[in-house]
């Protein structure tokens, strides 16, 4: 069984920063990519950023230059540093880990006040 534990969400003023973490544990082998998605009320879940085992990163256009994804392979942990947060970044952020299957975290709420 695989568990993903997310942390770091919360309430922040526009222009502020937050750092999300997601640690994978359990029977998980050969992690390929790790990523962050988000879902705002009434909207579909969308990719924010992901990172391969080799460190190749992909970012959604709306976060380029503001968010940075990184990972610690030894700890099976992925991070999302979010700077210059905007009101429209308010959403539930989900961690995703791909190995043999896709695994999803429970989500962490990020609320940006204007």
Coordinates of N, CA and C in Angstrom, one line a residue:
X1 N 0.8 -1.2 0.0 CA 0.0 0.0 0.0 C 0.9 1.2 0.0
X2 N 0.5 2.2 -0.8 CA 1.2 3.4 -0.9 C 0.5 4.6 -0.2
X3 N 1.2 5.4 0.5 CA 0.6 6.6 1.1 C 1.4 7.8 0.7
X4 N 0.6 8.9 0.4 CA 1.2 10.2 0.1 C 0.7 11.1 1.2
X5 N 1.6 11.8 1.9 CA 1.3 12.7 2.9 C 1.7 14.1 2.5
X6 N 0.7 15.0 2.4 CA 1.0 16.3 1.9 C 1.0 17.3 3.1
X7 N 1.7 18.3 3.0 CA 1.7 19.3 4.1 C 2.1 20.7 3.5
X8 N 1.8 21.7 4.2 CA 2.3 23.1 3.8 C 1.3 24.0 3.3
X9 N 0.0 23.6 3.1 CA -1.0 24.5 2.7 C -1.4 25.4 3.8
X10 N -2.2 26.4 3.4 CA -2.7 27.3 4.4 C -3.2 28.6 3.8
X11 N -3.4 29.6 4.6 CA -3.9 30.9 4.2 C -2.7 31.9 4.1
X12 N -2.6 32.6 3.0 CA -1.5 33.6 2.8 C -2.1 34.8 2.1
X13 N -1.5 36.0 2.3 CA -1.9 37.1 1.5 C -1.3 37.1 0.1
X14 N -1.9 37.8 -0.8 CA -1.4 37.9 -2.1 C 0.0 38.5 -2.1
X15 N 0.9 37.9 -2.9 CA 2.3 38.3 -2.9 C 3.1 37.5 -1.9
X16 N 2.5 36.7 -1.1 CA 3.2 35.8 -0.1 C 3.7 34.5 -0.7
X17 N 4.3 33.7 0.1 CA 4.8 32.4 -0.3 C 4.4 31.3 0.6
X18 N 4.3 30.1 0.0 CA 4.1 28.8 0.7 C 5.0 27.8 0.1
X19 N 5.2 26.8 0.9 CA 6.0 25.6 0.4 C 5.2 24.3 0.7
X20 N 4.9 23.6 -0.3 CA 4.1 22.3 -0.1 C 5.1 21.2 -0.2
X21 N 4.8 20.2 0.6 CA 5.7 18.9 0.6 C 4.7 17.7 0.5
X22 N 5.3 16.7 -0.2 CA 4.5 15.5 -0.3 C 5.5 14.3 -0.2
X23 N 5.3 13.5 0.8 CA 6.2 12.4 1.1 C 5.4 11.1 0.7
X24 N 6.1 10.2 -0.1 CA 5.5 9.0 -0.5 C 6.1 7.9 0.4
X25 N 5.3 6.9 0.9 CA 5.8 5.8 1.7 C 5.0 4.6 1.3
X26 N 5.6 3.4 1.8 CA 4.9 2.2 1.5 C 5.5 1.4 0.4
X27 N 4.8 0.6 -0.2 CA 5.3 -0.3 -1.3 C 5.3 0.4 -2.6
X28 N 6.3 1.3 -2.7 CA 6.4 2.1 -3.9 C 7.8 1.9 -4.5
X29 N 7.9 1.6 -5.7 CA 9.2 1.3 -6.3 C 9.4 2.1 -7.6
X30 N 10.6 2.4 -7.9 CA 11.0 3.1 -9.2 C 10.0 4.2 -9.5
X31 N 10.0 5.2 -8.7 CA 9.2 6.4 -9.0 C 9.7 7.1 -10.3
X32 N 8.7 7.3 -11.2 CA 9.0 8.0 -12.4 C 8.9 9.5 -12.2
X33 N 7.7 9.9 -12.3 CA 7.5 11.4 -12.2 C 6.7 11.6 -10.9
X34 N 6.9 12.9 -10.4 CA 6.2 13.4 -9.2 C 5.7 14.7 -9.6
X35 N 4.5 15.1 -9.2 CA 3.9 16.3 -9.6 C 2.9 16.9 -8.7
X36 N 2.5 18.1 -9.0 CA 1.4 18.8 -8.3 C 0.4 19.2 -9.2
X37 N -0.9 19.0 -8.8 CA -2.0 19.5 -9.6 C -2.9 20.3 -8.6
X38 N -3.8 21.0 -9.2 CA -4.7 21.8 -8.4 C -6.1 21.8 -8.9
X39 N -7.1 22.1 -8.0 CA -8.5 22.1 -8.5 C -9.1 23.2 -7.7
X40 N -9.6 24.2 -8.4 CA -10.4 25.3 -7.8 C -11.8 25.0 -7.9
X41 N -12.7 25.6 -7.0 CA -14.1 25.3 -7.0 C -14.7 25.5 -8.4
X42 N -15.5 24.5 -8.9 CA -16.1 24.7 -10.2 C -15.2 24.5 -11.4
X43 N -14.0 24.1 -11.2 CA -13.0 24.0 -12.3 C -12.5 22.6 -12.3
X44 N -11.9 22.2 -13.4 CA -11.3 20.9 -13.5 C -9.9 20.9 -12.9
X45 N -9.5 19.7 -12.5 CA -8.1 19.6 -11.9 C -7.1 19.8 -13.1
X46 N -6.1 20.6 -12.8 CA -5.1 21.0 -13.8 C -3.7 20.8 -13.2
X47 N -2.8 20.5 -14.2 CA -1.4 20.3 -13.8 C -0.8 21.7 -13.4
X48 N 0.0 21.7 -12.3 CA 0.7 22.8 -11.9 C 2.2 22.7 -12.3
X49 N 2.8 21.5 -11.9 CA 4.2 21.3 -12.3 C 4.5 19.8 -12.0
X50 N 5.4 19.3 -12.8 CA 5.9 17.9 -12.4 C 7.4 17.8 -12.7
X51 N 8.0 16.7 -12.2 CA 9.4 16.6 -12.3 C 9.7 15.1 -12.4
X52 N 10.6 14.7 -13.4 CA 10.9 13.3 -13.6 C 12.0 12.9 -12.7
X53 N 12.3 11.6 -12.7 CA 13.3 11.0 -11.8 C 14.7 11.6 -12.2
X54 N 14.8 12.1 -13.4 CA 16.1 12.7 -13.8 C 16.1 14.2 -13.6
X55 N 15.1 14.7 -13.1 CA 15.1 16.2 -12.7 C 14.5 17.1 -13.8
X56 N 13.9 16.5 -14.9 CA 13.3 17.4 -15.9 C 12.0 17.9 -15.4
X57 N 11.8 19.2 -15.5 CA 10.6 19.8 -15.0 C 9.7 20.4 -16.0
X58 N 8.4 20.4 -15.7 CA 7.4 21.0 -16.6 C 6.5 21.8 -15.7
X59 N 6.2 23.0 -16.2 CA 5.4 24.0 -15.5 C 4.2 24.5 -16.3
X60 N 3.1 24.6 -15.7 CA 2.0 25.3 -16.4 C 2.4 26.8 -16.6
X61 N 1.9 27.3 -17.7 CA 2.2 28.7 -18.0 C 1.9 29.7 -16.9
X62 N 0.8 29.4 -16.2 CA 0.3 30.4 -15.2 C 1.2 30.4 -13.9
X63 N 2.2 29.5 -13.8 CA 3.0 29.5 -12.6 C 4.5 29.7 -13.0
X64 N 4.8 29.8 -14.2 CA 6.2 29.9 -14.6 C 6.8 31.2 -14.0
X65 N 8.0 31.0 -13.4 CA 8.6 32.2 -12.8 C 8.2 32.5 -11.4
X66 N 7.2 31.8 -11.0 CA 6.7 32.0 -9.6 C 6.9 30.7 -8.7
X67 N 6.6 29.6 -9.3 CA 6.7 28.3 -8.5 C 7.9 27.5 -9.0
X68 N 8.4 26.7 -8.0 CA 9.5 25.9 -8.3 C 9.3 24.5 -7.7
X69 N 9.4 23.5 -8.6 CA 9.2 22.1 -8.1 C 10.6 21.5 -7.9
X70 N 10.7 20.6 -6.9 CA 11.9 19.9 -6.6 C 11.6 18.6 -6.0
X71 N 12.6 17.7 -5.9 CA 12.3 16.4 -5.3 C 13.6 15.9 -4.6
X72 N 13.4 15.1 -3.6 CA 14.5 14.4 -2.9 C 14.2 12.9 -3.1
X73 N 15.0 12.3 -4.0 CA 14.7 10.9 -4.4 C 15.0 10.0 -3.2
X74 N 15.9 10.3 -2.4 CA 16.2 9.5 -1.2 C 15.1 9.4 -0.2
X75 N 14.3 10.5 -0.2 CA 13.2 10.6 0.7 C 11.9 10.4 0.0
X76 N 11.9 10.1 -1.3 CA 10.6 10.0 -2.0 C 9.7 11.2 -1.7
X77 N 10.2 12.3 -1.8 CA 9.5 13.6 -1.4 C 9.6 14.6 -2.5
X78 N 8.5 15.2 -2.8 CA 8.4 16.3 -3.8 C 8.0 17.6 -3.1
X79 N 8.5 18.7 -3.5 CA 8.2 20.0 -3.0 C 7.7 20.9 -4.0
X80 N 6.9 21.9 -3.6 CA 6.5 23.0 -4.5 C 6.7 24.3 -3.7
X81 N 7.6 25.1 -4.1 CA 7.8 26.4 -3.6 C 7.0 27.4 -4.4
X82 N 6.1 28.0 -3.7 CA 5.2 28.9 -4.4 C 5.4 30.4 -3.9
X83 N 5.9 31.2 -4.8 CA 6.2 32.6 -4.5 C 5.2 33.5 -5.3
X84 N 5.1 34.8 -4.8 CA 4.3 35.7 -5.5 C 2.9 35.2 -5.8
X85 N 2.3 34.6 -4.7 CA 1.0 34.0 -4.9 C -0.1 35.0 -5.2
X86 N -1.0 34.6 -6.0 CA -2.1 35.4 -6.5 C -3.4 34.8 -6.0
X87 N -4.5 35.7 -5.9 CA -5.8 35.2 -5.5 C -6.2 34.0 -6.3
X88 N -5.9 34.0 -7.6 CA -6.4 33.0 -8.5 C -5.6 31.7 -8.3
X89 N -4.6 31.7 -7.4 CA -3.9 30.4 -7.1 C -4.6 29.6 -6.0
X90 N -5.7 30.2 -5.5 CA -6.5 29.5 -4.5 C -7.1 28.3 -5.0
X91 N -6.8 27.1 -4.4 CA -7.3 25.8 -4.9 C -6.9 24.8 -3.9
X92 N -7.4 23.6 -4.1 CA -6.8 22.4 -3.4 C -5.7 21.9 -4.2
X93 N -4.6 21.7 -3.7 CA -3.4 21.2 -4.4 C -3.2 19.7 -4.0
X94 N -3.0 18.9 -5.1 CA -2.9 17.5 -5.0 C -1.5 17.1 -5.4
X95 N -0.9 16.2 -4.7 CA 0.4 15.6 -5.1 C 0.1 14.3 -5.9
X96 N 0.8 14.0 -6.9 CA 0.7 12.8 -7.7 C 2.1 12.2 -7.9
X97 N 2.1 10.9 -7.7 CA 3.3 10.1 -7.9 C 3.1 9.0 -8.9
X98 N 3.9 8.9 -9.8 CA 3.8 7.8 -10.8 C 4.9 6.8 -10.7
X99 N 4.5 5.6 -10.5 CA 5.5 4.5 -10.5 C 4.9 3.4 -11.5
X100 N 4.5 2.3 -11.0 CA 3.8 1.4 -11.8 C 2.3 1.9 -12.0
X101 N 1.9 2.6 -11.0 CA 0.5 3.2 -11.1 C 0.6 4.7 -10.7
X102 N -0.5 5.3 -10.8 CA -0.5 6.7 -10.3 C -1.1 6.7 -8.9
X103 N -0.5 7.5 -8.1 CA -1.0 7.6 -6.7 C -1.2 9.1 -6.4
X104 N -2.3 9.3 -5.7 CA -2.7 10.7 -5.4 C -2.8 11.0 -3.9
X105 N -2.4 12.2 -3.5 CA -2.6 12.6 -2.1 C -4.0 13.0 -1.9
X106 N -4.3 13.4 -0.6 CA -5.6 13.7 -0.2 C -5.9 15.2 -0.5
X107 N -4.9 15.9 -0.8 CA -5.1 17.4 -1.2 C -4.9 18.3 0.0
X108 N -4.3 19.4 -0.3 CA -4.1 20.4 0.8 C -4.6 21.8 0.3
X109 N -5.3 22.5 1.1 CA -6.0 23.7 0.7 C -5.0 24.9 0.7
X110 N -4.9 25.6 -0.3 CA -4.1 26.8 -0.4 C -5.1 28.0 -0.7
X111 N -5.2 28.9 0.2 CA -6.1 30.1 0.1 C -5.2 31.4 0.1
X112 N -5.4 32.1 -1.0 CA -4.7 33.4 -1.1 C -5.7 34.5 -1.0
X113 N -5.5 35.4 0.0 CA -6.4 36.5 0.2 C -5.9 37.7 -0.6
X114 N -6.9 38.4 -1.2 CA -6.5 39.6 -2.0 C -6.4 40.8 -1.2

